[in-house]
Amino acid sequence: GVVSKIAQIGHRPEKSWEKMAVNATGSMVAFVGIDGFALVCKAVTLEVLGTFKMSGTCRTVAFSAGGDYLLASGSDGNVYKWDIRMLSSAQTRPVYKFKNQDGSIVQSLAVSRRITAVGSESGVVNLYENNKEDRGANFYSRVEERDPMKAIMNLTTSIDNLRFNETGEILAVSSRREKDAMRLVHLPSATVFSNWPTSKTPLGYVWSFDFSPKSGYLAVGNDKGKCLMYRLSHYESDL
């Protein structure tokens, strides 16, 4: 393929774009900006479709499973949700926001059709059911207090990456701050798999990972520059 270098996105002052998310169809990309901004762009041209502003510093963004919403969070510990379909209007207020119960800085987000996973700097991953949102009067102007359906506490350092597989049956969790700090969570039981990784799994410091489109494989990138490929035998598809 061809690699194209984009000197600048719109007229934004950011010098680097280190955290991003792509929607399910690959048509839009969301970037973490400075000063609490999140940007939504066309994937091919990187034309800016709209910007959203949250309180505090934005640390992470994620699209909803259906692609109609963008979620963001960061230093204030709140999770913000905006309607992508309103990008062409002047309405940029979040349609919903809630306080992550952990209370610390939010480092990562992942969204399936059923669950929103929120990873914090403390190492806790809270799982929230998407259908439990309270949209009462003036829901956009207040911060909702919510209880997670489950808190995953198997890691003790900042949760840098979260990812659901295509079916939403597995949530992968990792931290760059500790060697071999990666776990797989089974859903909907919200229990951590005990048989992987083992003490002999050579993960190293996990910097990135992703599932293949049909969940047949899990690729893990580490600090050694290696990409480790693991076969998920539960899924029959080659990819």
Coordinates of N, CA and C in Angstrom, one line a residue:
G1 N 0.8 -1.2 0.0 CA 0.0 0.0 0.0 C 0.9 1.2 0.0
V2 N 0.2 2.4 -0.1 CA 0.9 3.7 -0.2 C 0.7 4.4 1.2
V3 N 1.8 4.9 1.7 CA 1.7 5.7 3.0 C 1.8 7.2 2.6
S4 N 0.8 7.9 3.1 CA 0.7 9.3 2.8 C 0.9 10.1 4.1
K5 N 1.7 11.1 4.1 CA 2.0 11.9 5.3 C 1.1 13.1 5.3
I6 N 0.3 13.3 6.3 CA -0.6 14.5 6.5 C 0.1 15.5 7.4
A7 N 0.4 16.7 6.9 CA 1.2 17.6 7.7 C 0.3 18.2 8.8
Q8 N -1.0 18.4 8.6 CA -1.8 19.0 9.6 C -3.3 18.6 9.3
I9 N -4.0 18.5 10.4 CA -5.5 18.2 10.3 C -6.2 19.4 10.5
G10 N -6.9 19.9 9.5 CA -7.6 21.2 9.6 C -6.7 22.3 10.0
H11 N -7.1 23.1 10.9 CA -6.2 24.2 11.3 C -5.9 24.0 12.8
R12 N -5.8 22.8 13.2 CA -5.6 22.4 14.6 C -4.1 22.7 15.0
P13 N -3.9 23.0 16.3 CA -2.5 23.3 16.7 C -1.7 22.1 17.2
E14 N -2.4 20.9 17.3 CA -1.7 19.7 17.8 C -0.5 19.4 16.9
K15 N 0.6 19.0 17.6 CA 1.8 18.6 16.9 C 1.9 17.1 16.6
S16 N 1.1 16.3 17.3 CA 1.0 14.9 17.1 C -0.4 14.3 17.5
W17 N -0.7 13.2 16.8 CA -2.0 12.6 17.1 C -1.7 11.1 17.5
E18 N -1.6 10.9 18.8 CA -1.1 9.6 19.3 C -2.2 8.6 19.6
K19 N -3.4 9.1 19.9 CA -4.5 8.2 20.2 C -5.7 8.5 19.3
M20 N -6.3 7.4 18.8 CA -7.4 7.6 17.8 C -8.3 6.4 17.9
A21 N -9.4 6.5 17.3 CA -10.4 5.3 17.1 C -11.0 5.4 15.8
V22 N -11.3 4.2 15.2 CA -11.9 4.1 13.9 C -13.3 3.5 14.1
N23 N -14.3 4.0 13.4 CA -15.7 3.4 13.5 C -15.7 2.1 12.8
A24 N -16.8 1.4 13.0 CA -16.9 0.0 12.5 C -16.9 -0.1 11.0
T25 N -17.3 0.9 10.3 CA -17.3 0.8 8.8 C -16.0 1.3 8.2
G26 N -15.1 1.9 9.0 CA -13.9 2.5 8.5 C -14.0 3.8 7.8
S27 N -15.2 4.4 8.0 CA -15.4 5.7 7.2 C -15.0 6.9 8.0
M28 N -14.9 6.8 9.4 CA -14.6 7.9 10.2 C -13.5 7.6 11.2
V29 N -12.7 8.6 11.5 CA -11.6 8.4 12.5 C -11.8 9.5 13.6
A30 N -11.7 9.2 14.8 CA -11.8 10.2 15.9 C -10.4 10.3 16.5
F31 N -9.9 11.5 16.8 CA -8.6 11.7 17.4 C -8.8 12.4 18.7
V32 N -7.8 12.1 19.6 CA -7.7 12.8 20.9 C -6.9 14.1 20.7
G33 N -7.5 15.2 20.9 CA -6.8 16.5 20.8 C -6.3 17.1 22.1
I34 N -5.8 18.3 22.0 CA -5.4 19.0 23.3 C -6.6 19.8 23.8
D35 N -6.4 20.3 25.0 CA -7.4 21.2 25.7 C -8.8 20.6 25.8
G36 N -8.9 19.3 25.9 CA -10.2 18.7 26.0 C -11.0 18.4 24.8
F37 N -10.3 18.6 23.6 CA -11.0 18.4 22.3 C -10.9 17.0 21.8
A38 N -12.0 16.6 21.2 CA -12.0 15.3 20.4 C -12.4 15.7 19.0
L39 N -11.7 15.2 17.9 CA -12.0 15.5 16.5 C -12.6 14.3 15.8
V40 N -13.6 14.5 15.0 CA -14.1 13.4 14.1 C -13.8 13.8 12.7
C41 N -13.1 12.9 11.9 CA -12.7 13.2 10.5 C -13.1 12.1 9.6
K42 N -13.2 12.4 8.3 CA -13.3 11.4 7.3 C -12.1 10.6 7.2
A43 N -12.2 9.3 7.1 CA -11.0 8.4 7.2 C -10.1 8.6 6.0
V44 N -10.6 8.8 4.9 CA -9.7 8.8 3.7 C -9.0 10.2 3.5
T45 N -9.8 11.3 3.7 CA -9.2 12.6 3.4 C -8.8 13.3 4.7
L46 N -9.2 12.8 5.8 CA -9.0 13.5 7.1 C -9.6 14.9 7.2
E47 N -10.6 15.1 6.4 CA -11.4 16.3 6.5 C -12.1 16.3 7.9
V48 N -12.0 17.4 8.6 CA -12.6 17.5 9.9 C -14.1 17.7 9.8
L49 N -14.9 16.7 10.3 CA -16.3 16.8 10.2 C -16.9 17.5 11.4
G50 N -16.2 17.5 12.6 CA -16.7 18.2 13.7 C -15.7 18.0 14.9
T51 N -15.9 18.9 15.9 CA -15.1 18.8 17.1 C -16.0 18.8 18.3
F52 N -15.6 18.1 19.4 CA -16.3 18.1 20.6 C -15.4 18.5 21.8
K53 N -16.0 19.2 22.8 CA -15.2 19.7 23.9 C -15.7 19.1 25.2
M54 N -14.8 18.5 26.0 CA -15.1 18.1 27.3 C -14.3 18.8 28.3
S55 N -14.7 18.7 29.6 CA -14.0 19.3 30.7 C -12.7 18.5 30.9
G56 N -11.7 19.2 31.3 CA -10.4 18.5 31.6 C -9.7 18.1 30.4
T57 N -8.7 17.2 30.5 CA -7.9 16.7 29.4 C -8.5 15.5 28.8
C58 N -8.7 15.4 27.5 CA -9.2 14.2 26.8 C -8.0 13.2 26.7
R59 N -8.3 12.0 27.2 CA -7.3 10.9 27.1 C -7.6 9.8 26.2
T60 N -8.9 9.6 25.9 CA -9.3 8.5 25.1 C -10.7 8.7 24.4
V61 N -10.8 8.1 23.2 CA -12.1 8.2 22.5 C -12.5 6.8 22.0
A62 N -13.8 6.6 21.7 CA -14.3 5.3 21.2 C -15.6 5.6 20.5
F63 N -15.9 4.9 19.4 CA -17.2 4.9 18.8 C -18.1 3.9 19.4
S64 N -19.4 4.1 19.4 CA -20.3 3.1 19.8 C -20.3 2.0 18.8
A65 N -20.9 0.9 19.1 CA -20.9 -0.3 18.2 C -21.6 0.0 16.9
G66 N -22.7 0.8 17.0 CA -23.4 1.1 15.8 C -22.8 2.3 15.0
G67 N -21.9 3.0 15.6 CA -21.2 4.1 15.0 C -22.0 5.5 15.1
D68 N -23.1 5.5 15.8 CA -23.9 6.8 15.8 C -23.4 7.7 16.9
Y69 N -22.5 7.2 17.8 CA -22.1 8.0 19.0 C -20.6 8.0 19.1
L70 N -20.0 9.0 19.7 CA -18.6 9.1 20.1 C -18.6 9.3 21.6
L71 N -17.8 8.4 22.2 CA -17.5 8.5 23.6 C -16.1 9.0 23.9
A72 N -15.9 9.8 24.9 CA -14.6 10.3 25.3 C -14.5 10.5 26.8
S73 N -13.3 10.4 27.3 CA -13.1 10.6 28.7 C -11.6 11.0 29.0
G74 N -11.4 11.3 30.3 CA -10.0 11.7 30.6 C -9.8 12.1 32.0
S75 N -9.2 13.3 32.2 CA -8.7 13.7 33.5 C -9.8 14.0 34.6
D76 N -11.0 14.3 34.1 CA -12.1 14.6 35.1 C -12.8 13.4 35.5
G77 N -12.5 12.2 34.9 CA -13.2 11.0 35.3 C -14.6 10.8 34.8
N78 N -15.1 11.8 34.0 CA -16.4 11.6 33.4 C -16.4 11.0 32.0
V79 N -17.4 10.2 31.7 CA -17.5 9.7 30.3 C -18.6 10.5 29.6
Y80 N -18.2 11.1 28.4 CA -19.1 11.9 27.6 C -19.5 11.1 26.4
K81 N -20.8 11.4 26.0 CA -21.3 10.7 24.8 C -22.0 11.8 23.9
W82 N -21.5 11.8 22.7 CA -22.0 12.8 21.7 C -22.7 12.0 20.5
D83 N -23.7 12.6 19.9 CA -24.4 12.1 18.8 C -23.7 12.5 17.5
I84 N -23.1 11.5 16.8 CA -22.4 11.8 15.6 C -23.3 12.4 14.5
R85 N -24.5 12.0 14.5 CA -25.5 12.4 13.5 C -25.8 13.9 13.6
M86 N -25.4 14.6 14.7 CA -25.7 16.0 14.9 C -24.4 16.8 14.5
L87 N -23.5 16.2 13.9 CA -22.3 17.0 13.5 C -22.5 18.2 12.6
S88 N -23.5 18.1 11.8 CA -23.8 19.1 10.8 C -24.6 20.3 11.5
S89 N -25.0 20.1 12.7 CA -25.8 21.1 13.4 C -24.9 21.9 14.4
A90 N -25.4 22.9 15.0 CA -24.7 23.6 16.0 C -24.7 23.0 17.4
Q91 N -25.3 21.8 17.5 CA -25.5 21.2 18.8 C -24.2 20.3 19.0
T92 N -23.4 20.7 20.0 CA -22.2 20.0 20.4 C -22.2 19.6 21.8
R93 N -23.3 19.8 22.5 CA -23.4 19.3 23.9 C -23.5 17.8 23.9
P94 N -22.9 17.1 24.9 CA -23.0 15.7 25.0 C -24.5 15.3 25.2
V95 N -24.9 14.2 24.7 CA -26.3 13.7 24.9 C -26.4 13.0 26.2
Y96 N -25.2 12.6 26.8 CA -25.2 11.9 28.0 C -23.8 11.9 28.6
K97 N -23.7 12.0 29.9 CA -22.4 11.9 30.6 C -22.6 11.3 32.0
F98 N -21.6 10.5 32.4 CA -21.7 9.9 33.7 C -20.3 9.8 34.3
K99 N -20.3 9.8 35.7 CA -19.1 9.7 36.4 C -18.6 8.3 36.6
N100 N -17.4 8.0 36.2 CA -16.8 6.7 36.4 C -16.7 6.4 37.9
Q101 N -17.2 5.3 38.4 CA -17.2 5.1 39.8 C -15.8 5.0 40.5
D102 N -14.8 4.7 39.7 CA -13.4 4.5 40.2 C -12.9 5.8 40.8
G103 N -13.3 6.9 40.1 CA -12.9 8.3 40.6 C -11.6 8.8 40.1
S104 N -10.7 7.9 39.5 CA -9.4 8.3 39.0 C -9.5 8.7 37.5
I105 N -8.4 9.1 37.0 CA -8.3 9.5 35.6 C -8.6 8.3 34.7
V106 N -9.5 8.6 33.7 CA -9.8 7.5 32.7 C -8.8 7.5 31.6
Q107 N -8.2 6.3 31.3 CA -7.2 6.2 30.3 C -7.7 5.5 29.0
S108 N -8.7 4.7 29.1 CA -9.2 4.0 27.9 C -10.6 3.6 28.0
L109 N -11.2 3.5 26.8 CA -12.6 3.2 26.6 C -12.8 2.1 25.5
A110 N -13.8 1.2 25.7 CA -14.2 0.3 24.6 C -15.7 0.1 24.8
V111 N -16.4 0.0 23.6 CA -17.8 -0.1 23.6 C -18.3 -1.3 22.7
S112 N -19.1 -2.2 23.3 CA -19.8 -3.2 22.5 C -21.3 -2.8 22.5
R113 N -22.1 -3.6 21.8 CA -23.5 -3.3 21.8 C -24.2 -3.3 23.1
R114 N -23.6 -4.1 24.1 CA -24.2 -4.3 25.4 C -23.5 -3.5 26.5
I115 N -22.2 -3.4 26.4 CA -21.4 -2.9 27.5 C -20.4 -1.8 27.1
T116 N -20.2 -0.8 28.0 CA -19.2 0.2 27.9 C -18.1 -0.2 28.9
A117 N -16.9 -0.4 28.5 CA -15.8 -0.7 29.4 C -14.9 0.6 29.6
V118 N -14.7 0.9 30.9 CA -13.9 2.1 31.2 C -12.7 1.7 32.0
G119 N -11.5 2.0 31.4 CA -10.2 1.7 32.1 C -9.6 2.9 32.7
S120 N -9.2 2.8 34.0 CA -8.7 3.9 34.7 C -7.2 3.8 35.0
E121 N -6.7 4.9 35.5 CA -5.2 5.0 35.8 C -4.9 4.1 37.0
S122 N -5.9 3.8 37.8 CA -5.7 3.0 39.0 C -5.5 1.5 38.7
G123 N -5.9 1.1 37.4 CA -5.9 -0.3 37.0 C -7.2 -1.0 37.1
V124 N -8.2 -0.3 37.5 CA -9.6 -0.8 37.6 C -10.3 -0.7 36.2
V125 N -11.0 -1.7 35.8 CA -11.8 -1.6 34.6 C -13.3 -1.8 35.0
N126 N -14.1 -0.8 34.9 CA -15.5 -0.8 35.2 C -16.3 -1.2 34.0
L127 N -17.3 -2.1 34.1 CA -18.2 -2.4 33.0 C -19.6 -1.9 33.3
Y128 N -20.1 -1.1 32.3 CA -21.4 -0.5 32.5 C -22.3 -1.1 31.4
E129 N -23.6 -1.3 31.7 CA -24.6 -1.8 30.8 C -25.1 -0.6 30.0
N130 N -25.1 -0.7 28.7 CA -25.5 0.5 27.8 C -27.0 0.8 28.0
N131 N -27.8 -0.1 28.3 CA -29.2 0.1 28.4 C -29.7 0.7 29.7
K132 N -28.7 1.0 30.6 CA -29.1 1.5 31.9 C -28.9 3.0 32.0
E133 N -28.7 3.7 30.9 CA -28.6 5.1 30.9 C -29.8 5.8 31.3
D134 N -29.7 6.8 32.2 CA -30.9 7.6 32.7 C -30.9 8.9 31.9
R135 N -31.9 9.0 31.1 CA -32.1 10.2 30.3 C -33.3 11.0 30.7
G136 N -33.3 11.4 31.9 CA -34.4 12.2 32.4 C -34.3 13.6 32.0
A137 N -35.0 14.5 32.6 CA -35.0 15.9 32.3 C -33.6 16.5 32.4
N138 N -33.2 17.3 31.5 CA -31.9 18.0 31.5 C -30.7 17.0 31.7
F139 N -30.8 15.8 31.0 CA -29.8 14.8 31.2 C -28.4 15.3 30.6
Y140 N -28.5 16.3 29.7 CA -27.2 16.7 29.0 C -26.5 17.7 29.9
S141 N -27.1 18.3 30.9 CA -26.5 19.3 31.8 C -26.1 18.8 33.1
R142 N -26.2 17.5 33.4 CA -25.8 16.9 34.7 C -25.0 15.7 34.5
V143 N -24.2 15.3 35.5 CA -23.4 14.1 35.4 C -24.1 13.0 36.2
E144 N -24.4 12.0 35.5 CA -25.2 10.9 36.1 C -24.2 10.0 37.0
E145 N -24.7 9.6 38.2 CA -24.0 8.7 39.0 C -24.5 7.2 38.7
R146 N -23.5 6.4 38.3 CA -23.9 5.0 37.9 C -23.1 4.0 38.6
D147 N -23.7 2.8 38.8 CA -23.0 1.7 39.4 C -22.6 0.7 38.3
P148 N -21.3 0.3 38.2 CA -21.0 -0.7 37.2 C -21.6 -2.0 37.5
M149 N -21.8 -2.8 36.4 CA -22.2 -4.2 36.6 C -21.1 -5.1 37.2
K150 N -19.9 -4.7 36.9 CA -18.7 -5.4 37.4 C -17.5 -4.5 37.4
A151 N -16.6 -4.7 38.4 CA -15.3 -4.0 38.3 C -14.2 -5.1 38.2
I152 N -13.4 -5.0 37.2 CA -12.3 -5.9 37.0 C -11.0 -5.3 37.6
M153 N -10.5 -6.1 38.6 CA -9.3 -5.5 39.3 C -8.1 -6.4 39.3
N154 N -7.9 -7.1 38.2 CA -6.8 -8.0 38.1 C -5.5 -7.3 37.8
L155 N -5.5 -6.1 37.3 CA -4.3 -5.4 37.0 C -4.2 -4.2 38.0
T156 N -3.0 -3.8 38.3 CA -2.8 -2.7 39.3 C -2.2 -1.5 38.7
T157 N -1.9 -1.4 37.4 CA -1.3 -0.2 36.8 C -2.2 0.3 35.7
S158 N -2.0 1.5 35.3 CA -2.9 2.2 34.3 C -3.3 1.3 33.2
I159 N -4.6 1.3 32.9 CA -5.2 0.5 31.8 C -5.1 1.3 30.5
D160 N -4.1 1.0 29.7 CA -3.8 1.7 28.5 C -4.6 1.3 27.3
N161 N -5.0 0.1 27.2 CA -5.8 -0.4 26.0 C -6.9 -1.3 26.5
L162 N -8.0 -1.1 25.8 CA -9.2 -2.0 25.9 C -9.8 -2.3 24.6
R163 N -10.2 -3.5 24.4 CA -10.8 -3.9 23.1 C -11.8 -5.1 23.2
F164 N -13.0 -4.9 22.6 CA -13.9 -6.0 22.5 C -13.6 -6.8 21.2
N165 N -13.9 -8.1 21.2 CA -13.8 -8.8 19.9 C -15.1 -8.5 19.2
E166 N -15.3 -9.0 18.0 CA -16.4 -8.6 17.1 C -17.7 -9.0 17.7
T167 N -17.8 -10.1 18.4 CA -19.1 -10.6 18.9 C -19.4 -9.9 20.3
G168 N -18.4 -9.3 20.9 CA -18.6 -8.7 22.2 C -18.5 -9.7 23.3
E169 N -18.0 -10.9 23.0 CA -17.9 -12.0 24.0 C -16.6 -12.0 24.8
I170 N -15.6 -11.2 24.3 CA -14.3 -11.1 25.0 C -13.9 -9.7 25.0
L171 N -13.4 -9.3 26.2 CA -12.8 -8.0 26.4 C -11.3 -8.2 26.7
A172 N -10.4 -7.6 25.9 CA -9.0 -7.7 26.2 C -8.6 -6.4 26.9
V173 N -7.8 -6.5 27.9 CA -7.3 -5.4 28.8 C -5.8 -5.5 28.9
S174 N -5.1 -4.3 28.8 CA -3.7 -4.4 29.0 C -3.2 -3.1 29.6
S175 N -2.0 -3.1 30.2 CA -1.2 -2.0 30.7 C 0.2 -2.0 30.2
R176 N 0.7 -0.9 29.8 CA 2.1 -0.8 29.4 C 3.1 -0.7 30.5
R177 N 2.6 -0.5 31.7 CA 3.5 -0.2 32.9 C 4.1 -1.4 33.6
E178 N 3.6 -2.6 33.2 CA 4.0 -3.8 33.9 C 4.2 -4.9 32.9
K179 N 5.2 -5.7 33.1 CA 5.4 -6.8 32.1 C 4.3 -7.9 32.2
D180 N 3.9 -8.3 31.0 CA 2.9 -9.4 30.9 C 1.5 -8.9 31.4
A181 N 1.3 -7.6 31.5 CA 0.0 -7.1 32.1 C -1.1 -7.1 31.0
M182 N -1.6 -8.2 30.8 CA -2.7 -8.4 29.8 C -3.7 -9.5 30.3
R183 N -5.0 -9.2 30.2 CA -6.0 -10.2 30.6 C -7.1 -10.2 29.6
L184 N -7.8 -11.4 29.5 CA -9.0 -11.5 28.7 C -10.2 -11.7 29.6
V185 N -11.3 -11.0 29.4 CA -12.5 -11.1 30.2 C -13.6 -11.7 29.4
H186 N -14.2 -12.8 29.9 CA -15.4 -13.4 29.3 C -16.6 -12.6 29.6
L187 N -17.4 -12.5 28.6 CA -18.7 -11.8 28.8 C -19.8 -12.7 28.2
P188 N -21.0 -12.7 28.8 CA -21.5 -11.7 29.8 C -21.2 -12.1 31.3
S189 N -20.4 -13.1 31.5 CA -20.2 -13.5 32.9 C -19.2 -12.5 33.6
A190 N -18.5 -11.7 32.9 CA -17.5 -10.8 33.4 C -16.5 -11.4 34.3
T191 N -16.0 -12.6 33.9 CA -14.9 -13.3 34.6 C -13.7 -13.3 33.8
V192 N -12.5 -13.2 34.4 CA -11.2 -13.2 33.8 C -10.8 -14.7 33.5
F193 N -10.4 -14.9 32.2 CA -9.9 -16.2 31.8 C -8.7 -16.6 32.7
S194 N -8.7 -17.7 33.3 CA -7.6 -18.2 34.1 C -6.5 -18.9 33.4
N195 N -6.8 -19.4 32.2 CA -5.9 -20.2 31.4 C -5.0 -19.5 30.4
W196 N -5.2 -18.2 30.3 CA -4.3 -17.4 29.4 C -4.4 -15.9 29.9
P197 N -3.3 -15.2 29.9 CA -1.9 -15.7 29.6 C -1.5 -16.5 30.9
T198 N -0.5 -17.3 30.6 CA 0.1 -18.1 31.7 C 1.5 -17.4 32.1
S199 N 2.2 -18.0 33.1 CA 3.5 -17.4 33.5 C 4.5 -17.6 32.4
K200 N 4.2 -18.5 31.4 CA 5.2 -18.8 30.3 C 4.8 -18.1 29.0
T201 N 3.7 -17.3 29.0 CA 3.4 -16.6 27.8 C 4.3 -15.4 27.7
P202 N 5.0 -15.3 26.6 CA 6.1 -14.3 26.4 C 5.6 -12.9 25.9
L203 N 4.7 -12.3 26.6 CA 4.0 -11.1 26.2 C 5.0 -9.9 26.2
G204 N 5.8 -9.8 27.3 CA 6.6 -8.6 27.5 C 5.7 -7.5 27.9
Y205 N 6.1 -6.2 27.6 CA 5.3 -5.1 27.9 C 4.4 -4.8 26.7
V206 N 3.1 -5.0 26.9 CA 2.1 -4.9 25.8 C 1.8 -3.5 25.5
W207 N 2.1 -3.1 24.2 CA 1.8 -1.7 23.7 C 0.6 -1.6 22.9
S208 N 0.2 -2.7 22.2 CA -1.0 -2.7 21.4 C -1.5 -4.1 21.1
F209 N -2.8 -4.2 20.8 CA -3.3 -5.5 20.4 C -4.6 -5.3 19.6
D210 N -5.1 -6.3 19.0 CA -6.4 -6.3 18.3 C -6.8 -7.7 17.9
F211 N -8.1 -7.8 17.8 CA -8.7 -9.1 17.4 C -8.8 -9.0 15.8
S212 N -8.7 -10.2 15.2 CA -9.0 -10.2 13.8 C -10.5 -10.0 13.6
P213 N -11.0 -9.7 12.3 CA -12.4 -9.3 12.1 C -13.4 -10.4 12.6
K214 N -13.1 -11.7 12.5 CA -14.0 -12.7 12.9 C -13.5 -13.4 14.2
S215 N -12.6 -12.8 14.9 CA -12.1 -13.2 16.2 C -11.3 -14.5 16.2
G216 N -10.9 -15.0 15.0 CA -10.1 -16.2 15.0 C -8.7 -16.0 15.5
Y217 N -8.2 -14.7 15.6 CA -6.8 -14.5 16.0 C -6.8 -13.2 16.9
L218 N -5.8 -13.2 17.8 CA -5.5 -12.1 18.6 C -4.0 -11.7 18.4
A219 N -3.8 -10.5 17.9 CA -2.4 -10.0 17.6 C -2.0 -9.1 18.8
V220 N -0.8 -9.3 19.3 CA -0.3 -8.5 20.4 C 1.1 -7.9 20.0
G221 N 1.2 -6.5 20.1 CA 2.5 -5.9 19.9 C 3.1 -5.5 21.2
N222 N 4.4 -5.8 21.3 CA 5.1 -5.5 22.5 C 6.3 -4.5 22.4
D223 N 7.0 -4.2 23.5 CA 8.1 -3.2 23.5 C 9.3 -3.7 22.8
K224 N 9.4 -5.0 22.4 CA 10.5 -5.5 21.6 C 10.3 -5.3 20.1
G225 N 9.2 -4.7 19.7 CA 8.9 -4.6 18.3 C 8.3 -5.8 17.7
K226 N 7.9 -6.8 18.5 CA 7.4 -8.0 18.0 C 5.8 -8.0 18.0
C227 N 5.3 -8.7 17.0 CA 3.8 -8.9 16.9 C 3.6 -10.4 17.2
L228 N 3.0 -10.7 18.3 CA 2.7 -12.1 18.6 C 1.2 -12.4 18.2
M229 N 1.1 -13.5 17.5 CA -0.2 -13.9 17.0 C -0.7 -15.2 17.7
Y230 N -1.9 -15.1 18.3 CA -2.5 -16.2 19.0 C -3.8 -16.6 18.3
R231 N -4.0 -17.9 18.2 CA -5.2 -18.5 17.6 C -6.2 -18.7 18.7
L232 N -7.4 -18.2 18.5 CA -8.6 -18.4 19.4 C -9.4 -19.5 18.9
S233 N -9.2 -20.7 19.4 CA -9.7 -21.9 18.8 C -11.2 -22.0 19.0
H234 N -11.8 -21.2 19.9 CA -13.3 -21.2 20.0 C -14.0 -20.7 18.8
Y235 N -13.3 -19.9 18.0 CA -13.9 -19.3 16.8 C -13.3 -20.1 15.6
E236 N -14.3 -20.6 14.8 CA -13.9 -21.5 13.7 C -13.3 -20.8 12.5
S237 N -13.6 -19.5 12.3 CA -13.2 -18.8 11.1 C -11.6 -18.6 11.1
D238 N -11.0 -18.7 9.9 CA -9.6 -18.5 9.8 C -9.2 -17.1 10.2
L239 N -10.1 -16.2 10.1 CA -9.8 -14.8 10.4 C -10.8 -14.2 11.4

